[in-house]
XYZ file of N, CA and C in Angstrom:
399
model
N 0.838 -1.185 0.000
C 0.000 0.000 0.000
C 0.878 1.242 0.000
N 0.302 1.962 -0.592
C 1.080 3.133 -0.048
C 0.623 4.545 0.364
N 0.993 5.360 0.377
C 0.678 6.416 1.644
C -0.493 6.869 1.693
N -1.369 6.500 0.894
C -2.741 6.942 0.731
C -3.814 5.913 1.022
N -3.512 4.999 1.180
C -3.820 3.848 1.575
C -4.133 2.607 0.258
N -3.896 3.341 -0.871
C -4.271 2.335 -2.049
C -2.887 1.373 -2.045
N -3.737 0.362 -3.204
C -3.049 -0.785 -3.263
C -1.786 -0.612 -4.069
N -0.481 -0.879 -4.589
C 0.290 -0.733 -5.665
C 0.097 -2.044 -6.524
N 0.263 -2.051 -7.520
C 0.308 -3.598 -8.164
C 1.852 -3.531 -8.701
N 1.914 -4.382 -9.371
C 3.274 -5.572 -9.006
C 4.148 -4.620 -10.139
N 5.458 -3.727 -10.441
C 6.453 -3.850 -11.476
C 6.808 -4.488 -12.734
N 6.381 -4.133 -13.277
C 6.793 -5.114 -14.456
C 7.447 -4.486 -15.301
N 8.144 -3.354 -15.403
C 9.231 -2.686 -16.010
C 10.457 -3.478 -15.903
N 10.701 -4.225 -14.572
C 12.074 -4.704 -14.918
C 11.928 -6.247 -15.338
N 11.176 -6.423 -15.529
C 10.818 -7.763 -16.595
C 10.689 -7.569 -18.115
N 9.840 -6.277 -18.349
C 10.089 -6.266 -19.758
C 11.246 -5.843 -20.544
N 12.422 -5.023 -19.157
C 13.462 -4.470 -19.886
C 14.654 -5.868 -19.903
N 14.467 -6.558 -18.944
C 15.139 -7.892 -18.923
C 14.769 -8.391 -20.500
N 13.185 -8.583 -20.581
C 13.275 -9.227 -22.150
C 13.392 -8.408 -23.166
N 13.845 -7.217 -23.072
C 14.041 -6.536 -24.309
C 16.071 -6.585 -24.205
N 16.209 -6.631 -23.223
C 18.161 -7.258 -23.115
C 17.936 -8.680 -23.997
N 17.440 -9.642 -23.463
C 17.594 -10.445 -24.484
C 17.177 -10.799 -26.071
N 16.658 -10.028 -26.145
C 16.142 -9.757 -27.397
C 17.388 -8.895 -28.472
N 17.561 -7.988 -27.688
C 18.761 -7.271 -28.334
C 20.169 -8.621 -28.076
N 20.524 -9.230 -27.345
C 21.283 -10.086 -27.002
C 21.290 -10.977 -28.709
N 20.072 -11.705 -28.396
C 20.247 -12.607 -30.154
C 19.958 -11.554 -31.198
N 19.993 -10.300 -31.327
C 19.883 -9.391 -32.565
C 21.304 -9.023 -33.006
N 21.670 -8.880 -31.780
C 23.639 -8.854 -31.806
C 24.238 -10.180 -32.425
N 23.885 -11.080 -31.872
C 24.259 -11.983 -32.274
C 23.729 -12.491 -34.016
N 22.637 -11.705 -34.409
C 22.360 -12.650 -35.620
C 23.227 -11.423 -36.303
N 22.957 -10.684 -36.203
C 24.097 -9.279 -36.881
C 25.643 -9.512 -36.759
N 26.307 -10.674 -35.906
C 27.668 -10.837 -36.315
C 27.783 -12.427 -36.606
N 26.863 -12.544 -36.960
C 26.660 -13.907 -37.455
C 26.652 -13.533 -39.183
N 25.784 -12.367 -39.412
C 25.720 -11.801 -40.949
C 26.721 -11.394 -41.088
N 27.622 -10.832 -40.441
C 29.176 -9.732 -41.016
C 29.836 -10.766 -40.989
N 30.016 -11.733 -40.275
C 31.127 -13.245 -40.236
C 30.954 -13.864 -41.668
N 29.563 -13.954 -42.182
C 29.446 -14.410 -43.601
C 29.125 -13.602 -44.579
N 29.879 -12.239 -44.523
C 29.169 -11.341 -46.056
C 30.098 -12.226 -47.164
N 30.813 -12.336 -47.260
C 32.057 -13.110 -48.244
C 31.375 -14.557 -48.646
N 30.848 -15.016 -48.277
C 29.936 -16.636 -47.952
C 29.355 -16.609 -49.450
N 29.196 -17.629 -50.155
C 28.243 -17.342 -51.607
C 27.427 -17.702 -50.971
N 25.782 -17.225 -51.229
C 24.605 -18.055 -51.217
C 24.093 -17.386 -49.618
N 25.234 -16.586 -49.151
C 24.662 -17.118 -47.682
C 23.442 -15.664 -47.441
N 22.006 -15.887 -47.501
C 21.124 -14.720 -47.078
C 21.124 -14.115 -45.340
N 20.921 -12.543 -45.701
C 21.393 -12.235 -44.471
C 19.868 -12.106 -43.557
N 19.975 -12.603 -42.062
C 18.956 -12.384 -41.204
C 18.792 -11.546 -40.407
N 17.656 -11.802 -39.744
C 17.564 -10.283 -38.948
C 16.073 -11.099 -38.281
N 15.913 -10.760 -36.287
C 14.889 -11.118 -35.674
C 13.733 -10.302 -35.905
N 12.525 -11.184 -35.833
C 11.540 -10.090 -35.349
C 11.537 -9.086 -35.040
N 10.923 -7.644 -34.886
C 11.465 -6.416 -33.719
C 10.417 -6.833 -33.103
N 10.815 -6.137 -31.846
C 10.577 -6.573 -30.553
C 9.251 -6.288 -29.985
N 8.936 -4.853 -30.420
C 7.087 -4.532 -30.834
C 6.531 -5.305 -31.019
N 6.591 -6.470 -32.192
C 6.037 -7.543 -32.315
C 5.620 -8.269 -30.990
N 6.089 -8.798 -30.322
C 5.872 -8.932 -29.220
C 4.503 -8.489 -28.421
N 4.961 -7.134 -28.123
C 3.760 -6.352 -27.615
C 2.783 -5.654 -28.285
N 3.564 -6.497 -29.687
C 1.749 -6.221 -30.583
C 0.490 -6.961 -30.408
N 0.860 -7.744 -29.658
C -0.582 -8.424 -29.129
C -1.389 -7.751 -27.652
N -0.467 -7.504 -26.938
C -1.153 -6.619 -26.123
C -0.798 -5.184 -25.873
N -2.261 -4.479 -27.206
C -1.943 -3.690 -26.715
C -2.018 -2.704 -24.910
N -1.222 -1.811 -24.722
C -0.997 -0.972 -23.676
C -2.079 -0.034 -23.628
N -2.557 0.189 -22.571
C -3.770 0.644 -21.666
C -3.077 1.243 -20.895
N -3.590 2.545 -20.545
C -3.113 3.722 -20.258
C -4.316 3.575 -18.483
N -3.239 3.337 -17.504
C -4.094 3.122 -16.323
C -4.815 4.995 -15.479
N -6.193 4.969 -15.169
C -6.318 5.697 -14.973
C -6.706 5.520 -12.952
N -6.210 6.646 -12.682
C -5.657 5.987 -11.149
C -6.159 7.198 -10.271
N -6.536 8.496 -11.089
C -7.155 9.335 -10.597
C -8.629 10.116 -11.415
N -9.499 10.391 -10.759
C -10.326 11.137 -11.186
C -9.928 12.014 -12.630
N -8.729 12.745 -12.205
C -8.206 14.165 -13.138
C -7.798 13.693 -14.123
N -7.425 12.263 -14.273
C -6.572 12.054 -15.346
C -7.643 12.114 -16.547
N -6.758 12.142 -17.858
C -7.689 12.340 -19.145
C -8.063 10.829 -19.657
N -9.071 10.831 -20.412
C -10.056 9.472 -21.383
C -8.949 9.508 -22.432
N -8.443 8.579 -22.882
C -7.848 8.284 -24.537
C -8.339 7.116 -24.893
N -8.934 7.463 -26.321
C -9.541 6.620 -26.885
C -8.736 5.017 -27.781
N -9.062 4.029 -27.718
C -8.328 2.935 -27.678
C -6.830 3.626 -29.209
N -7.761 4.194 -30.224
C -7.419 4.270 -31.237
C -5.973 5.539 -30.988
N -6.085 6.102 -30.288
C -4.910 6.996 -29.746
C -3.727 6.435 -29.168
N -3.937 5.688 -28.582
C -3.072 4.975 -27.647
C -2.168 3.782 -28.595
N -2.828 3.596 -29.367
C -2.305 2.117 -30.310
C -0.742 2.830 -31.187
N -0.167 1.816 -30.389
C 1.686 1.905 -31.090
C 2.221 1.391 -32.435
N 1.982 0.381 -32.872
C 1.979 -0.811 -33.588
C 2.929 -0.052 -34.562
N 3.832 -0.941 -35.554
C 4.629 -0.531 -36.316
C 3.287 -0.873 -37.825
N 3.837 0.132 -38.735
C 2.800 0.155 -40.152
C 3.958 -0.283 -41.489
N 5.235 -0.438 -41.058
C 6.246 -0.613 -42.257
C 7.323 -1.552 -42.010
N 7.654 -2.250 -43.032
C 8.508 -3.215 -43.030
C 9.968 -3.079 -43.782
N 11.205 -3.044 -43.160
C 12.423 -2.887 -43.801
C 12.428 -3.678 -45.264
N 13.094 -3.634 -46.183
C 13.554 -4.648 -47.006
C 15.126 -4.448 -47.066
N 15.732 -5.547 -47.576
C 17.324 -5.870 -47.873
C 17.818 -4.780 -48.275
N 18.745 -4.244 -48.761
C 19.809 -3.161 -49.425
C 19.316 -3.844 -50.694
N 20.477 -4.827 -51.127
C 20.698 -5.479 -52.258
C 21.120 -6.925 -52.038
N 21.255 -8.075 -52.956
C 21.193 -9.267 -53.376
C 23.040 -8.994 -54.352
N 24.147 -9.397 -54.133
C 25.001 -9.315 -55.457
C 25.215 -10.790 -56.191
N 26.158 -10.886 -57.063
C 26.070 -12.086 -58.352
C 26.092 -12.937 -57.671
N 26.884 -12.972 -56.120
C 26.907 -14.293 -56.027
C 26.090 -14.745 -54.911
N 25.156 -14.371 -54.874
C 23.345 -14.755 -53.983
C 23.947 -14.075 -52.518
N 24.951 -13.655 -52.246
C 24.615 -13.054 -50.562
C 24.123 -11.907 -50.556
N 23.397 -11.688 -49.267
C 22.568 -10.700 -49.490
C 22.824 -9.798 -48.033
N 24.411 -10.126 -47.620
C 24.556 -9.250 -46.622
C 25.176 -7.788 -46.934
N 24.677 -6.778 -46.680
C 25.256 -5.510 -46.310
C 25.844 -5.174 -45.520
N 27.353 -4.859 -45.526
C 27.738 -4.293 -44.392
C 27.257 -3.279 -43.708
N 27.305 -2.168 -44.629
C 26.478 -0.851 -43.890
C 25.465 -1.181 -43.252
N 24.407 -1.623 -43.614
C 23.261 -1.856 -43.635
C 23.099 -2.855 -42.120
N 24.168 -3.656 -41.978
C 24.344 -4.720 -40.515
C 25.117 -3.668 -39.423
N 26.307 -2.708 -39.940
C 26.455 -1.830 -38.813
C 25.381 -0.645 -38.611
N 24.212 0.109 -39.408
C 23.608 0.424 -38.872
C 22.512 -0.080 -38.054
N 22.198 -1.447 -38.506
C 21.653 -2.905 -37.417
C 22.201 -2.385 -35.652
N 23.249 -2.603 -36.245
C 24.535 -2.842 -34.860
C 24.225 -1.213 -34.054
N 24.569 -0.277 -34.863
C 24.226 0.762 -34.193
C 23.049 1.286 -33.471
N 21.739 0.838 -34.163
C 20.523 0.351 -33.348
C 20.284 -0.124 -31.820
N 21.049 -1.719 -32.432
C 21.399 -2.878 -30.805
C 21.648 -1.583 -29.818
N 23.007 -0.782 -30.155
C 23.658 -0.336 -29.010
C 22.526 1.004 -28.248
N 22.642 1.746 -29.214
C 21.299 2.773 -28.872
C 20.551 2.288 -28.072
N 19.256 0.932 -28.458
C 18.356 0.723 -27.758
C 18.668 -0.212 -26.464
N 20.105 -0.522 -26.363
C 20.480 -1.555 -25.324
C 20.936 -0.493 -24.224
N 21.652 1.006 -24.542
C 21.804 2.162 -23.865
C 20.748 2.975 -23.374
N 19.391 2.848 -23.736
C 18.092 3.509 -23.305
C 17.433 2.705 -22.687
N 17.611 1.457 -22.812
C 17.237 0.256 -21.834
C 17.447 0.238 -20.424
N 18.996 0.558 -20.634
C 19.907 0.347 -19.553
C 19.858 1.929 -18.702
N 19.479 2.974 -19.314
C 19.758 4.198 -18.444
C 17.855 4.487 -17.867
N 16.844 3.568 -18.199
C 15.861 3.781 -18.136
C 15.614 2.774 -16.801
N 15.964 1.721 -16.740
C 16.563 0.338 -15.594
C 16.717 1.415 -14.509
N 18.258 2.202 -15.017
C 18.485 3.011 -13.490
C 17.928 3.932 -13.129
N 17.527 4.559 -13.713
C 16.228 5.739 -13.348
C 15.195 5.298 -12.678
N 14.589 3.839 -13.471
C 13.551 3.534 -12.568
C 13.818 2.972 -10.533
N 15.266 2.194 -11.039
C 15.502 1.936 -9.942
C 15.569 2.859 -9.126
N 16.266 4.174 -9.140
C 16.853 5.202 -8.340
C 15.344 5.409 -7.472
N 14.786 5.510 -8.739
C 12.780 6.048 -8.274
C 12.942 5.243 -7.172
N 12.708 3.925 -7.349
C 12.145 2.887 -6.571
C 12.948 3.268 -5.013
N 13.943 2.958 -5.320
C 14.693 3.243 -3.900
C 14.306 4.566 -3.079
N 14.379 5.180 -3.877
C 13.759 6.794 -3.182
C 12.882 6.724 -2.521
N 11.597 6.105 -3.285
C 10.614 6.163 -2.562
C 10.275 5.035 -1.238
N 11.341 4.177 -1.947
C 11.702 3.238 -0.330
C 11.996 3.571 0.908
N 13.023 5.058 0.242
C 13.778 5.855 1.687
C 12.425 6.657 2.537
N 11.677 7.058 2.001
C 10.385 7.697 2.268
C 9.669 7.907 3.016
C-alpha cells in the first residue's frame, strides 16, 4: 500500500526491460553472425523479429488511477509498427549481406540496449527513493 492507503500492483518494467536485453542479445548476435558471412556465396542475411512484435498483441492501456486524469480513446493509444524494412541489395553471387546496412543494425542494438539500460536506473533510483520515504 502506499501512503494513501491504495493498493500498488506488481512492477513489471524490470521484466520487460530484462526481455528486451535479451532480445537485443540474439539481434547482436544474428548481426555478427551476418558480417562473419558477407564473403559466404549463397549465404542470405537475417535479422529477428522487432521486438514490438511482441507487444503487438497486447496492446498498452493507459491506467487511470485518478479522477483528473484524461479518457484516450483505444485508437490513440495504439503503437503498432505500419512498415517493413527490405534488404539493401542481393550481389552475383546470392549473398545478401550488407555491411552498412548490418552496422547500422549494430548501431541500433547499441542505442536501444543504452536507453534500456539508463531507463533500468532511473527507474531503480525512483524505486529506492521512494523506499527511503
Amino acid at each position: 500500500m502506499d501512503q494513501n492507503g491504495a493498493v500498488v500492483g506488481p512492477l513489471f518494467l524490470f521484466e520487460l526491460a530484462s526481455s528486451q536485453a535479451r532480445y537485443l542479445e540474439l539481434r547482436q548476435s544474428t548481426i555478427a553472425t551476418n558480417v562473419a558471412n558477407a564473403n559466404t556465396p549463397g549465404f542470405r542475411a537475417r535479422d529477428v523479429e522487432p521486438f514490438n512484435k511482441v507487444l503487438d498483441g497486447m496492446p498498452v492501456r493507459l491506467a487511470t488511477t485518478s479522477p483528473s486524469h484524461m479518457q484516450l480513446a483505444a485508437a490513440e493509444t495504439d503503437t503498432r509498427a505500419t512498415a517493413k524494412k527490405d534488404s539493401w541489395e542481393v550481389v552475383h553471387s546470392g549473398n545478401s549481406v550488407s555491411l552498412e546496412q548490418e552496422m547500422i543494425k549494430g548501431s541500433d542494438v547499441n542505442r536501444d540496449y543504452s536507453m534500456n539500460a539508463a531507463i533500468v536506473r532511473s527507474f531503480h533510483r525512483m524505486v529506492l527513493s521512494s523506499a527511503k520515504a
